[in-house]
CSV table of N, CA, C and O in Angstrom, one decimal:
chain,number,residue,atom,x,y,z
A,6,MET,N,78.8,162.1,151.9
A,6,MET,CA,79.6,162.1,150.7
A,6,MET,C,81.0,162.7,151.1
A,6,MET,O,81.1,163.7,151.6
A,7,SER,N,82.0,161.9,150.6
A,7,SER,CA,83.4,162.4,150.9
A,7,SER,C,83.8,163.5,149.9
A,7,SER,O,83.1,163.6,148.8
A,8,LYS,N,84.8,164.3,150.2
A,8,LYS,CA,85.2,165.3,149.3
A,8,LYS,C,85.8,164.7,148.0
A,8,LYS,O,85.7,165.2,146.9
A,9,GLU,N,86.4,163.5,148.1
A,9,GLU,CA,86.9,162.8,146.9
A,9,GLU,C,85.8,162.4,146.0
A,9,GLU,O,85.9,162.6,144.8
A,10,ASP,N,84.6,162.0,146.6
A,10,ASP,CA,83.5,161.6,145.8
A,10,ASP,C,82.9,162.9,145.1
A,10,ASP,O,82.5,162.9,143.9
A,11,LEU,N,82.9,164.0,145.8
A,11,LEU,CA,82.5,165.3,145.2
A,11,LEU,C,83.3,165.7,144.1
A,11,LEU,O,82.8,166.1,143.0
A,12,LEU,N,84.6,165.6,144.2
A,12,LEU,CA,85.5,166.0,143.1
A,12,LEU,C,85.3,165.1,141.9
A,12,LEU,O,85.5,165.6,140.8
A,13,ASN,N,84.9,163.9,142.0
A,13,ASN,CA,84.7,163.0,140.9
A,13,ASN,C,83.4,163.4,140.1
A,13,ASN,O,83.2,162.7,139.0
A,14,GLN,N,82.7,164.3,140.5
A,14,GLN,CA,81.4,164.6,139.8
A,14,GLN,C,81.6,165.6,138.7
A,14,GLN,O,80.6,165.9,138.0
A,15,PHE,N,82.7,166.1,138.4
A,15,PHE,CA,82.9,167.2,137.5
A,15,PHE,C,83.6,166.7,136.2
A,15,PHE,O,84.5,165.9,136.2
A,16,PRO,N,83.1,167.1,135.0
A,16,PRO,CA,83.6,166.6,133.8
A,16,PRO,C,85.0,167.1,133.4
A,16,PRO,O,85.5,168.1,134.0
A,17,GLU,N,85.6,166.4,132.5
A,17,GLU,CA,87.0,166.8,132.1
A,17,GLU,C,87.1,168.0,131.2
A,17,GLU,O,88.2,168.5,131.0
A,18,ASP,N,86.0,168.6,130.7
A,18,ASP,CA,86.0,169.7,129.8
A,18,ASP,C,86.2,171.0,130.6
A,18,ASP,O,86.0,172.1,130.0
A,19,LEU,N,86.5,171.0,131.9
A,19,LEU,CA,86.6,172.3,132.6
A,19,LEU,C,87.9,173.1,132.3
A,19,LEU,O,87.9,174.3,132.6
A,20,ARG,N,88.9,172.4,131.8
A,20,ARG,CA,90.2,173.0,131.6
A,20,ARG,C,90.1,174.4,130.9
A,20,ARG,O,90.7,175.4,131.2
A,21,SER,N,89.3,174.5,129.8
A,21,SER,CA,89.2,175.8,129.1
A,21,SER,C,88.2,176.7,129.7
A,21,SER,O,87.9,177.8,129.1
A,22,LEU,N,87.6,176.4,130.9
A,22,LEU,CA,86.6,177.2,131.4
A,22,LEU,C,87.0,178.1,132.6
A,22,LEU,O,86.2,178.6,133.4
A,23,VAL,N,88.3,178.3,132.8
A,23,VAL,CA,88.8,179.1,133.9
A,23,VAL,C,88.1,180.5,133.9
A,23,VAL,O,88.1,181.1,132.8
A,24,GLY,N,87.5,180.9,135.0
A,24,GLY,CA,86.9,182.1,135.1
A,24,GLY,C,85.4,182.1,134.7
A,24,GLY,O,84.7,183.0,134.9
A,25,LYS,N,84.9,180.9,134.3
A,25,LYS,CA,83.5,180.8,133.9
A,25,LYS,C,82.7,180.2,135.1
A,25,LYS,O,83.2,179.4,135.9
A,26,THR,N,81.5,180.6,135.2
A,26,THR,CA,80.6,180.1,136.2
A,26,THR,C,80.0,178.8,135.8
A,26,THR,O,79.5,178.7,134.7
A,27,ILE,N,80.1,177.8,136.7
A,27,ILE,CA,79.5,176.5,136.4
A,27,ILE,C,78.5,176.1,137.5
A,27,ILE,O,78.7,176.5,138.7
A,28,GLN,N,77.5,175.4,137.1
A,28,GLN,CA,76.5,175.0,138.1
A,28,GLN,C,76.4,173.5,138.0
A,28,GLN,O,76.3,172.9,136.9
A,29,ARG,N,76.5,172.8,139.1
A,29,ARG,CA,76.4,171.3,139.1
A,29,ARG,C,75.5,170.8,140.2
A,29,ARG,O,75.4,171.3,141.3
A,30,LYS,N,74.7,169.7,139.8
A,30,LYS,CA,73.9,169.1,140.8
A,30,LYS,C,74.7,167.9,141.3
A,30,LYS,O,75.2,167.0,140.6
A,31,LEU,N,74.8,167.8,142.6
A,31,LEU,CA,75.5,166.8,143.3
A,31,LEU,C,74.6,165.6,143.5
A,31,LEU,O,73.4,165.7,143.5
A,32,PRO,N,75.2,164.4,143.7
A,32,PRO,CA,74.4,163.2,143.9
A,32,PRO,C,73.4,163.3,145.1
A,32,PRO,O,72.3,162.7,145.1
A,33,ASP,N,73.7,164.1,146.1
A,33,ASP,CA,72.8,164.2,147.2
A,33,ASP,C,71.7,165.2,147.0
A,33,ASP,O,70.9,165.6,147.8
A,34,GLY,N,71.6,165.8,145.7
A,34,GLY,CA,70.5,166.7,145.3
A,34,GLY,C,70.9,168.2,145.4
A,34,GLY,O,70.2,169.0,144.9
A,35,ARG,N,71.9,168.5,146.1
A,35,ARG,CA,72.3,169.9,146.2
A,35,ARG,C,72.9,170.4,144.9
A,35,ARG,O,73.5,169.7,144.2
A,36,VAL,N,72.6,171.7,144.6
A,36,VAL,CA,73.1,172.3,143.4
A,36,VAL,C,74.2,173.3,143.9
A,36,VAL,O,73.9,174.2,144.8
A,37,ILE,N,75.4,173.2,143.4
A,37,ILE,CA,76.4,174.2,143.7
A,37,ILE,C,76.7,175.0,142.5
A,37,ILE,O,76.6,174.6,141.4
A,38,LYS,N,77.2,176.2,142.7
A,38,LYS,CA,77.5,177.2,141.6
A,38,LYS,C,78.9,177.7,142.0
A,38,LYS,O,79.2,178.1,143.2
A,39,PHE,N,79.9,177.6,141.1
A,39,PHE,CA,81.2,178.1,141.3
A,39,PHE,C,81.9,178.6,140.1
A,39,PHE,O,81.4,178.4,139.0
A,40,VAL,N,82.9,179.4,140.3
A,40,VAL,CA,83.7,179.9,139.2
A,40,VAL,C,85.0,179.1,139.1
A,40,VAL,O,85.7,179.0,140.1
A,41,VAL,N,85.3,178.5,138.0
A,41,VAL,CA,86.5,177.7,137.9
A,41,VAL,C,87.7,178.5,138.1
A,41,VAL,O,87.9,179.5,137.4
A,42,GLY,N,88.5,178.1,139.1
A,42,GLY,CA,89.8,178.8,139.4
A,42,GLY,C,89.6,179.9,140.5
A,42,GLY,O,90.6,180.3,141.0
A,43,ASP,N,88.4,180.3,140.8
A,43,ASP,CA,88.2,181.4,141.8
A,43,ASP,C,88.0,180.7,143.1
A,43,ASP,O,86.9,180.6,143.6
A,44,ILE,N,89.1,180.3,143.7
A,44,ILE,CA,89.0,179.5,145.0
A,44,ILE,C,88.6,180.4,146.1
A,44,ILE,O,87.9,179.9,147.0
A,45,THR,N,89.0,181.6,146.1
A,45,THR,CA,88.6,182.5,147.2
A,45,THR,C,87.2,182.9,147.2
A,45,THR,O,86.6,183.4,148.2
A,46,GLY,N,86.6,182.8,146.0
A,46,GLY,CA,85.2,183.2,145.9
A,46,GLY,C,85.0,184.7,145.8
A,46,GLY,O,83.9,185.2,146.0
A,47,ASP,N,86.0,185.5,145.5
A,47,ASP,CA,85.9,186.9,145.4
A,47,ASP,C,85.5,187.5,144.0
A,47,ASP,O,85.5,188.7,143.8
A,48,GLY,N,85.2,186.6,143.1
A,48,GLY,CA,84.8,187.0,141.8
A,48,GLY,C,86.0,187.2,140.8
A,48,GLY,O,85.8,187.6,139.7
A,49,LYS,N,87.2,187.0,141.2
A,49,LYS,CA,88.4,187.2,140.4
A,49,LYS,C,89.2,185.9,140.5
A,49,LYS,O,89.3,185.2,141.5
A,50,VAL,N,89.9,185.6,139.3
A,50,VAL,CA,90.9,184.5,139.3
A,50,VAL,C,92.2,185.2,139.3
A,50,VAL,O,92.6,185.9,138.3
A,51,ASP,N,92.9,185.2,140.4
A,51,ASP,CA,94.1,186.0,140.6
A,51,ASP,C,95.2,185.3,141.5
A,51,ASP,O,95.1,184.1,141.7
A,52,GLN,N,96.2,186.0,141.9
A,52,GLN,CA,97.3,185.5,142.6
A,52,GLN,C,96.9,184.9,144.0
A,52,GLN,O,97.4,183.9,144.4
A,53,ASP,N,95.8,185.4,144.6
A,53,ASP,CA,95.3,184.8,145.8
A,53,ASP,C,94.9,183.4,145.6
A,53,ASP,O,95.2,182.5,146.4
A,54,ASP,N,94.2,183.1,144.5
A,54,ASP,CA,93.8,181.8,144.1
A,54,ASP,C,95.0,180.9,143.9
A,54,ASP,O,95.0,179.7,144.3
A,55,LEU,N,96.0,181.4,143.2
A,55,LEU,CA,97.2,180.7,142.9
A,55,LEU,C,97.9,180.3,144.2
A,55,LEU,O,98.4,179.1,144.3
A,56,ASN,N,97.9,181.2,145.1
A,56,ASN,CA,98.6,180.9,146.4
A,56,ASN,C,97.9,179.7,147.2
A,56,ASN,O,98.6,178.9,147.7
A,57,ILE,N,96.6,179.7,147.2
A,57,ILE,CA,95.9,178.7,147.9
A,57,ILE,C,96.1,177.3,147.1
A,57,ILE,O,96.4,176.3,147.8
A,58,LEU,N,96.0,177.4,145.8
A,58,LEU,CA,96.2,176.1,145.1
A,58,LEU,C,97.6,175.6,145.2
A,58,LEU,O,97.9,174.4,145.3
A,59,ARG,N,98.6,176.5,145.2
A,59,ARG,CA,100.0,176.1,145.5
A,59,ARG,C,100.1,175.4,146.8
A,59,ARG,O,100.8,174.3,146.9
A,60,LEU,N,99.6,175.9,147.8
A,60,LEU,CA,99.6,175.3,149.2
A,60,LEU,C,99.0,173.9,149.1
A,60,LEU,O,99.5,172.9,149.7
A,61,LEU,N,97.8,173.8,148.5
A,61,LEU,CA,97.1,172.5,148.4
A,61,LEU,C,97.9,171.5,147.7
A,61,LEU,O,97.9,170.3,148.0
A,62,THR,N,98.6,171.9,146.6
A,62,THR,CA,99.3,170.9,145.8
A,62,THR,C,100.7,170.5,146.4
A,62,THR,O,101.3,169.5,146.0
A,63,GLN,N,101.1,171.3,147.4
A,63,GLN,CA,102.4,170.9,148.0
A,63,GLN,C,102.3,169.7,149.0
A,63,GLN,O,103.2,169.1,149.4
A,64,GLY,N,101.0,169.5,149.4
A,64,GLY,CA,100.8,168.4,150.3
A,64,GLY,C,101.2,168.7,151.7
A,64,GLY,O,101.5,169.8,152.1
A,65,GLY,N,101.2,167.7,152.6
A,65,GLY,CA,101.6,167.9,154.0
A,65,GLY,C,100.4,168.4,154.9
A,65,GLY,O,99.3,168.5,154.5
A,66,ALA,N,100.8,168.7,156.1
A,66,ALA,CA,99.8,169.0,157.1
A,66,ALA,C,99.1,170.4,156.8
A,66,ALA,O,97.9,170.5,157.0
A,67,THR,N,99.8,171.3,156.2
A,67,THR,CA,99.2,172.6,155.9
A,67,THR,C,98.1,172.4,154.8
A,67,THR,O,97.0,172.9,154.9
A,68,ALA,N,98.4,171.6,153.8
A,68,ALA,CA,97.5,171.3,152.7
A,68,ALA,C,96.3,170.6,153.3
A,68,ALA,O,95.1,170.9,152.9
A,69,GLU,N,96.5,169.6,154.1
A,69,GLU,CA,95.4,168.8,154.7
A,69,GLU,C,94.5,169.8,155.5
A,69,GLU,O,93.2,169.7,155.5
A,70,ALA,N,95.1,170.6,156.3
A,70,ALA,CA,94.3,171.6,157.2
A,70,ALA,C,93.5,172.5,156.3
A,70,ALA,O,92.3,172.8,156.6
A,71,LEU,N,94.1,173.0,155.3
A,71,LEU,CA,93.5,174.0,154.3
A,71,LEU,C,92.3,173.3,153.6
A,71,LEU,O,91.2,173.8,153.5
A,72,PHE,N,92.6,172.1,153.1
A,72,PHE,CA,91.6,171.3,152.4
A,72,PHE,C,90.3,171.0,153.2
A,72,PHE,O,89.2,171.1,152.7
A,73,SER,N,90.6,170.8,154.5
A,73,SER,CA,89.4,170.5,155.4
A,73,SER,C,88.5,171.7,155.6
A,73,SER,O,87.4,171.6,156.0
A,74,GLN,N,89.0,172.9,155.3
A,74,GLN,CA,88.3,174.1,155.5
A,74,GLN,C,87.5,174.6,154.2
A,74,GLN,O,86.7,175.5,154.3
A,75,LEU,N,87.8,173.9,153.1
A,75,LEU,CA,87.2,174.3,151.8
A,75,LEU,C,85.7,173.9,151.7
A,75,LEU,O,85.4,172.8,152.2
A,76,THR,N,84.9,174.7,151.1
A,76,THR,CA,83.5,174.4,150.8
A,76,THR,C,83.5,173.5,149.5
A,76,THR,O,84.5,173.5,148.8
A,77,PRO,N,82.4,172.8,149.2
A,77,PRO,CA,82.3,172.1,148.0
A,77,PRO,C,82.6,173.0,146.7
A,77,PRO,O,83.2,172.5,145.8
A,78,GLU,N,82.1,174.2,146.8
A,78,GLU,CA,82.3,175.1,145.7
A,78,GLU,C,83.8,175.4,145.5
A,78,GLU,O,84.3,175.5,144.4
A,79,GLN,N,84.5,175.6,146.6
A,79,GLN,CA,86.0,175.9,146.5
A,79,GLN,C,86.7,174.6,146.0
A,79,GLN,O,87.6,174.8,145.2
A,80,ILE,N,86.3,173.5,146.5
A,80,ILE,CA,87.0,172.3,146.0
A,80,ILE,C,86.8,172.1,144.5
A,80,ILE,O,87.7,171.8,143.7
A,81,ALA,N,85.5,172.3,144.0
A,81,ALA,CA,85.3,172.2,142.6
A,81,ALA,C,86.1,173.3,141.8
A,81,ALA,O,86.5,173.0,140.7
A,82,SER,N,86.2,174.5,142.3
A,82,SER,CA,86.9,175.5,141.6
A,82,SER,C,88.4,175.2,141.5
A,82,SER,O,89.1,175.7,140.7
A,83,CYS,N,89.0,174.4,142.4
A,83,CYS,CA,90.4,174.0,142.4
A,83,CYS,C,90.7,173.0,141.3
A,83,CYS,O,91.9,173.0,140.8
A,84,ASP,N,89.8,172.2,140.9
A,84,ASP,CA,90.0,171.1,139.9
A,84,ASP,C,89.9,171.7,138.5
A,84,ASP,O,88.9,171.5,137.8
A,85,ILE,N,90.9,172.4,138.1
A,85,ILE,CA,90.9,173.1,136.8
A,85,ILE,C,90.8,172.1,135.6
A,85,ILE,O,90.1,172.3,134.7
A,86,SER,N,91.5,171.0,135.8
A,86,SER,CA,91.6,170.0,134.7
A,86,SER,C,90.3,169.1,134.6
A,86,SER,O,90.1,168.4,133.7
A,87,GLY,N,89.6,169.1,135.7
A,87,GLY,CA,88.4,168.3,135.8
A,87,GLY,C,88.6,166.8,135.9
A,87,GLY,O,87.7,166.0,135.6
A,88,ASP,N,89.8,166.4,136.4
A,88,ASP,CA,90.1,165.0,136.5
A,88,ASP,C,89.7,164.4,137.8
A,88,ASP,O,90.0,163.2,138.1
A,89,GLY,N,89.2,165.2,138.7
A,89,GLY,CA,88.7,164.7,140.0
A,89,GLY,C,89.8,164.8,141.1
A,89,GLY,O,89.6,164.4,142.2
A,90,TYR,N,90.9,165.4,140.7
A,90,TYR,CA,92.0,165.5,141.7
A,90,TYR,C,92.5,167.0,141.7
A,90,TYR,O,92.4,167.7,140.7
A,91,ILE,N,93.0,167.4,142.9
A,91,ILE,CA,93.7,168.7,143.0
A,91,ILE,C,95.2,168.4,142.9
A,91,ILE,O,95.7,167.8,143.9
A,92,ASN,N,95.8,168.8,141.8
A,92,ASN,CA,97.2,168.4,141.7
A,92,ASN,C,98.0,169.5,140.9
A,92,ASN,O,97.4,170.6,140.6
A,93,ARG,N,99.3,169.2,140.6
A,93,ARG,CA,100.1,170.2,139.9
A,93,ARG,C,99.6,170.6,138.5
A,93,ARG,O,99.8,171.7,138.1
A,94,GLU,N,98.9,169.7,137.9
A,94,GLU,CA,98.3,170.0,136.6
A,94,GLU,C,97.3,171.2,136.7
A,94,GLU,O,97.3,172.1,135.9
A,95,ASP,N,96.5,171.2,137.8
A,95,ASP,CA,95.6,172.3,138.0
A,95,ASP,C,96.3,173.6,138.3
A,95,ASP,O,96.0,174.6,137.8
A,96,LEU,N,97.4,173.5,139.0
A,96,LEU,CA,98.2,174.6,139.3
A,96,LEU,C,98.8,175.2,138.1
A,96,LEU,O,98.8,176.4,137.9
A,97,ILE,N,99.3,174.4,137.2
A,97,ILE,CA,99.9,174.8,136.0
A,97,ILE,C,98.9,175.5,135.1
A,97,ILE,O,99.1,176.6,134.5
A,98,GLU,N,97.7,174.9,135.0
A,98,GLU,CA,96.6,175.5,134.2
A,98,GLU,C,96.2,176.9,134.7
A,98,GLU,O,95.9,177.8,134.0
A,99,LEU,N,96.1,177.0,136.1
A,99,LEU,CA,95.7,178.2,136.7
A,99,LEU,C,96.8,179.3,136.5
A,99,LEU,O,96.5,180.5,136.2
A,100,CYS,N,98.0,178.9,136.6
A,100,CYS,CA,99.1,179.8,136.3
A,100,CYS,C,99.1,180.4,134.9
A,100,CYS,O,99.2,181.6,134.7
A,101,LYS,N,98.9,179.5,134.0
A,101,LYS,CA,98.8,179.9,132.6
A,101,LYS,C,97.6,180.9,132.4
A,101,LYS,O,97.8,182.0,131.7
A,102,SER,N,96.5,180.7,133.0
A,102,SER,CA,95.4,181.5,132.9
A,102,SER,C,95.6,182.9,133.5
A,102,SER,O,95.3,183.9,132.9
A,103,VAL,N,96.2,182.9,134.7
A,103,VAL,CA,96.5,184.2,135.4
A,103,VAL,C,97.5,185.0,134.6
A,103,VAL,O,97.4,186.2,134.4
A,104,ILE,N,98.6,184.3,134.1
A,104,ILE,CA,99.6,185.0,133.3
A,104,ILE,C,99.0,185.6,132.0
A,104,ILE,O,99.3,186.7,131.6
A,105,ASN,N,98.2,184.8,131.3
A,105,ASN,CA,97.6,185.3,130.1
A,105,ASN,C,96.7,186.5,130.3
A,105,ASN,O,96.4,187.3,129.4
A,106,LYS,N,96.1,186.7,131.5
A,106,LYS,CA,95.2,187.8,131.7
A,106,LYS,C,95.9,189.0,132.3
A,106,LYS,O,95.4,190.1,132.4
A,107,ALA,N,97.2,188.8,132.6
A,107,ALA,CA,98.0,189.9,133.1
A,107,ALA,C,98.2,191.0,132.1
A,107,ALA,O,98.5,190.7,130.9
A,108,PRO,N,98.1,192.3,132.5
A,108,PRO,CA,98.3,193.4,131.5
A,108,PRO,C,99.7,193.4,131.1
A,108,PRO,O,100.6,193.1,131.9
A,109,GLU,N,100.0,193.8,129.9
A,109,GLU,CA,101.4,194.0,129.5
A,109,GLU,C,101.9,195.3,130.1
A,109,GLU,O,101.3,196.3,130.2
A,110,LYS,N,103.1,195.2,130.6
A,110,LYS,CA,103.8,196.3,131.2
A,110,LYS,C,105.1,196.6,130.3
A,110,LYS,O,105.6,195.7,129.7
A,111,THR,N,105.5,197.8,130.3
A,111,THR,CA,106.7,198.2,129.6
A,111,THR,C,107.7,198.9,130.5
A,111,THR,O,107.3,199.4,131.5
A,112,PHE,N,108.9,198.8,130.2
A,112,PHE,CA,109.9,199.5,131.0
A,112,PHE,C,111.1,199.8,130.1
A,112,PHE,O,111.3,199.3,129.0
A,113,ASN,N,111.9,200.8,130.5
A,113,ASN,CA,113.0,201.2,129.7
A,113,ASN,C,114.3,200.6,130.3
A,113,ASN,O,114.5,200.7,131.5
A,114,ASP,N,115.0,199.9,129.5
A,114,ASP,CA,116.3,199.3,129.9
A,114,ASP,C,117.3,200.4,129.9
A,114,ASP,O,117.7,201.0,128.9
A,115,LYS,N,117.7,200.9,131.1
A,115,LYS,CA,118.6,202.0,131.3
A,115,LYS,C,120.0,201.7,130.7
A,115,LYS,O,120.7,202.7,130.3
A,116,LEU,N,120.4,200.5,130.6
A,116,LEU,CA,121.7,200.2,130.1
A,116,LEU,C,121.8,200.3,128.6
A,116,LEU,O,122.7,200.9,128.1
A,117,SER,N,120.8,199.8,127.9
A,117,SER,CA,120.9,199.9,126.5
A,117,SER,C,119.9,200.9,125.8
A,117,SER,O,120.1,201.2,124.7
A,118,GLY,N,119.0,201.4,126.6
A,118,GLY,CA,118.1,202.4,126.1
A,118,GLY,C,117.0,201.7,125.3
A,118,GLY,O,116.1,202.4,124.7
A,119,LEU,N,116.9,200.4,125.2
A,119,LEU,CA,115.9,199.7,124.4
A,119,LEU,C,114.7,199.6,125.2
A,119,LEU,O,114.7,199.4,126.5
A,120,ARG,N,113.5,199.7,124.6
A,120,ARG,CA,112.3,199.5,125.2
A,120,ARG,C,111.9,198.0,125.2
A,120,ARG,O,111.9,197.4,124.1
A,121,ASN,N,111.6,197.4,126.3
A,121,ASN,CA,111.3,196.0,126.4
A,121,ASN,C,109.8,195.9,126.9
A,121,ASN,O,109.3,196.7,127.6
A,122,LYS,N,109.2,194.8,126.6
A,122,LYS,CA,107.9,194.5,127.0
A,122,LYS,C,108.0,193.2,127.9
A,122,LYS,O,108.7,192.3,127.6
A,123,ILE,N,107.3,193.3,129.0
A,123,ILE,CA,107.2,192.2,130.0
A,123,ILE,C,105.7,192.0,130.3
A,123,ILE,O,104.9,192.9,130.2
A,124,LYS,N,105.4,190.8,130.7
A,124,LYS,CA,104.1,190.5,131.3
A,124,LYS,C,104.3,190.2,132.7
A,124,LYS,O,105.2,189.5,133.2
A,125,LYS,N,103.5,190.9,133.5
A,125,LYS,CA,103.6,190.7,135.0
A,125,LYS,C,102.4,189.8,135.4
A,125,LYS,O,101.3,189.9,134.9
């Protein structure tokens, strides 16, 4: 089974499931378990996952080499939108998820003395 065939096995409703554990049975009978967006498999959806997905969506030799090293679980976790492709739409959705989970930070603007809120 090719990796493209594997990617086509996942439903389109994964978009809202970033960070959730999914279990799927593949056509060859294997059952895989993965966390949507957790490409590194470290149990967190974070900047490391974003960096890998960014490299994959840029294309070229680096993306091809990286893609060839991914497990079926990692491939499945890259497809945030569930459309069967790893593309910029997945990167955008993962960025939104990571940004929304970032803790609010505050800082003092030394020029105006106003307190501002930023999300990191």
